[in-house]
Amino acid sequence: LCAARVAIGMGARVRLFDVDEERMRYIEEVTGGAVDTEFSTSLGVGQACSEADLVIGSVLVPGARTPHLVSHEMVTAMSPGSVLVDVAIDQGGCFADSHPTTHDDPTFRVADTVFYCVANMPGAVPHTATHALTNATLRYATLLADTGWQGALTARPDLARGLTTYDGKLVSVPVGQALGIAASPIGDLIG
């Protein structure tokens, strides 16, 4: 959403794909309709890629590898000089042709396109990233300090979803599914 707002401010036409209809309605509301939203399908993504100068992939599947939503065929159908930025590269990338790059050597070419797939992108702006991370996590740290881990997980189901293991047991169902390992229900831990 932040990238979309910046692009709109620069005069770009922005189309955002998602599978969460409520989130898409929210985005349309807060941008005053300046962002076109569309339910993510292979056909829709492929059509958008063929028309795009810039594609930013920011898919996250908590605890699992990111699915490839942009195929090699979609990339080869893009206009020469188009750019693809894979923000999801830390979870495997959401473009079929993605592979991790570094801040020292950030881009590579596929057909006539340029890929930017730097792992740990926030590392390029450490002070800004630290402030953003602190603002996003301080409330959780305070809750953990005030109520203990069980109280915090009970009070905040979103925090409970972040627990992966406890006492030698896997409790994250998505991680268990990705690795083929049985996960213990988190409810057994927090009552």
Short mmCIF file of C-alpha atoms in Angstrom, two decimals:
data_model
loop_
_atom_site.label_atom_id
_atom_site.label_comp_id
_atom_site.label_asym_id
_atom_site.label_seq_id
_atom_site.Cartn_x
_atom_site.Cartn_y
_atom_site.Cartn_z
CA LEU A 1 0.00 0.00 0.00
CA CYS A 2 2.86 2.39 0.80
CA ALA A 3 4.50 1.64 -2.55
CA ALA A 4 1.15 2.18 -4.27
CA ARG A 5 0.73 5.57 -2.60
CA VAL A 6 4.22 6.66 -3.65
CA ALA A 7 3.56 5.53 -7.23
CA ILE A 8 0.26 7.43 -7.31
CA GLY A 9 2.06 10.52 -6.03
CA MET A 10 4.44 10.20 -8.98
CA GLY A 11 1.52 10.04 -11.41
CA ALA A 12 1.47 6.28 -12.02
CA ARG A 13 -1.60 4.19 -12.71
CA VAL A 14 -1.63 1.49 -10.02
CA ARG A 15 -3.36 -1.88 -9.98
CA LEU A 16 -3.15 -3.94 -6.81
CA PHE A 17 -3.95 -7.66 -6.69
CA ASP A 18 -5.06 -9.47 -3.55
CA VAL A 19 -7.26 -12.36 -2.43
CA ASP A 20 -8.70 -10.52 0.59
CA GLU A 21 -11.78 -8.64 -0.58
CA GLU A 22 -12.05 -6.71 2.69
CA ARG A 23 -8.48 -5.49 2.31
CA MET A 24 -9.13 -4.43 -1.29
CA ARG A 25 -12.19 -2.41 -0.21
CA TYR A 26 -10.10 -0.75 2.50
CA ILE A 27 -7.38 0.16 -0.03
CA GLU A 28 -9.92 1.63 -2.43
CA GLU A 29 -11.39 3.66 0.45
CA VAL A 30 -8.15 5.06 1.86
CA THR A 31 -6.81 5.95 -1.60
CA GLY A 32 -10.07 7.53 -2.72
CA GLY A 33 -10.29 5.07 -5.59
CA ALA A 34 -6.85 6.07 -6.93
CA VAL A 35 -5.72 2.42 -6.71
CA ASP A 36 -7.52 -0.14 -8.85
CA THR A 37 -7.86 -3.42 -6.98
CA GLU A 38 -8.47 -6.80 -8.54
CA PHE A 39 -8.90 -10.31 -7.18
CA SER A 40 -5.67 -12.18 -7.93
CA THR A 41 -5.96 -14.73 -10.73
CA SER A 42 -3.29 -16.00 -13.12
CA LEU A 43 -5.14 -14.48 -16.04
CA GLY A 44 -5.47 -11.06 -14.39
CA VAL A 45 -1.87 -10.99 -13.18
CA GLY A 46 -0.62 -12.05 -16.61
CA GLN A 47 -2.63 -9.33 -18.36
CA ALA A 48 -1.41 -6.69 -15.88
CA CYS A 49 2.22 -7.78 -16.32
CA SER A 50 1.97 -7.45 -20.09
CA GLU A 51 0.90 -3.80 -19.62
CA ALA A 52 3.17 -2.88 -16.68
CA ASP A 53 6.39 -0.92 -16.55
CA LEU A 54 6.93 -1.92 -12.91
CA VAL A 55 5.69 -4.97 -10.99
CA ILE A 56 6.19 -5.14 -7.23
CA GLY A 57 5.57 -8.54 -5.68
CA SER A 58 4.92 -8.48 -1.93
CA VAL A 59 3.19 -11.76 -1.18
CA LEU A 60 3.51 -13.28 2.29
CA VAL A 61 2.26 -16.67 3.41
CA PRO A 62 3.20 -16.83 7.12
CA GLY A 63 5.39 -19.83 7.87
CA ALA A 64 5.46 -21.07 4.29
CA ARG A 65 7.23 -20.48 1.01
CA THR A 66 5.76 -17.78 -1.19
CA PRO A 67 3.94 -19.11 -4.27
CA HIS A 68 5.14 -18.06 -7.72
CA LEU A 69 2.46 -15.71 -9.02
CA VAL A 70 4.39 -14.36 -12.01
CA SER A 71 5.59 -17.06 -14.40
CA HIS A 72 8.55 -16.92 -16.78
CA GLU A 73 6.08 -16.71 -19.68
CA MET A 74 4.47 -13.62 -18.12
CA VAL A 75 7.89 -11.99 -17.76
CA THR A 76 8.84 -12.66 -21.38
CA ALA A 77 5.58 -10.99 -22.49
CA MET A 78 6.49 -7.76 -20.68
CA SER A 79 7.74 -4.66 -22.47
CA PRO A 80 11.53 -4.30 -22.81
CA GLY A 81 12.99 -2.41 -19.87
CA SER A 82 10.19 -3.34 -17.48
CA VAL A 83 11.27 -3.79 -13.86
CA LEU A 84 10.21 -6.45 -11.36
CA VAL A 85 10.86 -5.96 -7.63
CA ASP A 86 10.42 -9.10 -5.53
CA VAL A 87 9.88 -7.95 -1.94
CA ALA A 88 8.94 -11.56 -1.09
CA ILE A 89 12.43 -12.85 -1.93
CA ASP A 90 13.16 -13.58 1.75
CA GLN A 91 10.40 -16.24 1.62
CA GLY A 92 11.51 -17.67 -1.73
CA GLY A 93 10.15 -15.00 -4.06
CA CYS A 94 6.83 -14.65 -5.85
CA PHE A 95 8.26 -14.50 -9.39
CA ALA A 96 9.34 -17.78 -11.00
CA ASP A 97 12.63 -16.25 -12.23
CA SER A 98 13.59 -14.65 -8.90
CA HIS A 99 16.74 -15.45 -7.00
CA PRO A 100 18.24 -13.52 -4.09
CA THR A 101 20.61 -10.67 -4.88
CA THR A 102 22.62 -8.34 -2.66
CA HIS A 103 22.88 -4.60 -2.11
CA ASP A 104 26.28 -4.76 -3.85
CA ASP A 105 24.90 -6.53 -6.94
CA PRO A 106 21.14 -5.88 -6.79
CA THR A 107 19.82 -6.60 -10.29
CA PHE A 108 19.84 -9.20 -13.02
CA ARG A 109 18.14 -9.53 -16.41
CA VAL A 110 15.56 -12.02 -17.58
CA ALA A 111 14.65 -11.64 -21.25
CA ASP A 112 14.34 -7.86 -21.67
CA THR A 113 13.35 -7.14 -18.06
CA VAL A 114 15.31 -6.14 -14.96
CA PHE A 115 14.81 -7.96 -11.64
CA TYR A 116 15.57 -6.46 -8.22
CA CYS A 117 15.51 -9.22 -5.60
CA VAL A 118 17.64 -7.98 -2.72
CA ALA A 119 17.19 -10.05 0.41
CA ASN A 120 16.67 -7.90 3.50
CA MET A 121 15.72 -4.78 1.53
CA PRO A 122 15.25 -2.75 4.73
CA GLY A 123 18.97 -3.24 5.41
CA ALA A 124 19.63 -0.47 2.89
CA VAL A 125 18.02 2.04 5.28
CA PRO A 126 18.91 0.71 8.74
CA HIS A 127 17.85 3.74 10.78
CA THR A 128 14.46 4.03 9.09
CA ALA A 129 13.96 0.25 9.27
CA THR A 130 14.80 0.20 12.97
CA HIS A 131 12.30 2.97 13.73
CA ALA A 132 9.59 1.22 11.70
CA LEU A 133 10.25 -2.15 13.35
CA THR A 134 10.27 -0.59 16.82
CA ASN A 135 6.97 1.18 16.15
CA ALA A 136 5.42 -2.07 14.93
CA THR A 137 6.70 -4.32 17.74
CA LEU A 138 6.97 -2.22 20.90
CA ARG A 139 3.36 -2.85 21.90
CA TYR A 140 3.99 -6.60 21.75
CA ALA A 141 7.18 -6.34 23.83
CA THR A 142 5.32 -4.27 26.42
CA LEU A 143 2.45 -6.78 26.54
CA LEU A 144 4.91 -9.67 26.95
CA ALA A 145 6.68 -7.82 29.79
CA ASP A 146 3.42 -6.94 31.53
CA THR A 147 1.52 -10.24 31.21
CA GLY A 148 4.10 -12.95 30.43
CA TRP A 149 4.15 -15.02 27.25
CA GLN A 150 0.99 -17.02 27.98
CA GLY A 151 -1.01 -13.92 28.90
CA ALA A 152 0.24 -12.08 25.82
CA LEU A 153 -0.61 -14.96 23.49
CA THR A 154 -4.07 -15.25 25.05
CA ALA A 155 -4.69 -11.50 24.74
CA ARG A 156 -3.39 -11.18 21.18
CA PRO A 157 -4.19 -14.06 18.78
CA ASP A 158 -2.03 -12.31 16.16
CA LEU A 159 0.95 -12.67 18.49
CA ALA A 160 0.07 -16.33 19.12
CA ARG A 161 0.27 -16.98 15.36
CA GLY A 162 3.93 -15.95 15.55
CA LEU A 163 4.88 -18.73 17.97
CA THR A 164 6.64 -21.49 16.05
CA THR A 165 7.99 -23.84 18.71
CA TYR A 166 7.68 -24.39 22.44
CA ASP A 167 9.37 -26.92 24.70
CA GLY A 168 10.71 -28.89 21.75
CA LYS A 169 7.35 -29.08 19.99
CA LEU A 170 6.33 -27.45 16.73
CA VAL A 171 3.16 -25.36 17.17
CA SER A 172 3.01 -23.55 13.83
CA VAL A 173 0.60 -25.38 11.53
CA PRO A 174 1.83 -23.64 8.32
CA VAL A 175 5.45 -24.53 9.11
CA GLY A 176 4.41 -28.10 9.89
CA GLN A 177 2.53 -28.36 6.60
CA ALA A 178 5.48 -26.92 4.66
CA LEU A 179 7.91 -29.37 6.27
CA GLY A 180 5.61 -32.40 6.60
CA ILE A 181 5.85 -32.35 10.41
CA ALA A 182 2.90 -32.65 12.80
CA ALA A 183 2.24 -29.50 14.83
CA SER A 184 0.79 -29.45 18.36
CA PRO A 185 -2.24 -27.19 18.83
CA ILE A 186 -1.25 -23.88 20.40
CA GLY A 187 -4.39 -24.01 22.52
CA ASP A 188 -2.79 -26.82 24.54
CA LEU A 189 -0.05 -24.39 25.59
CA ILE A 190 -2.14 -21.41 26.57
CA GLY A 191 -5.21 -23.20 27.86
#
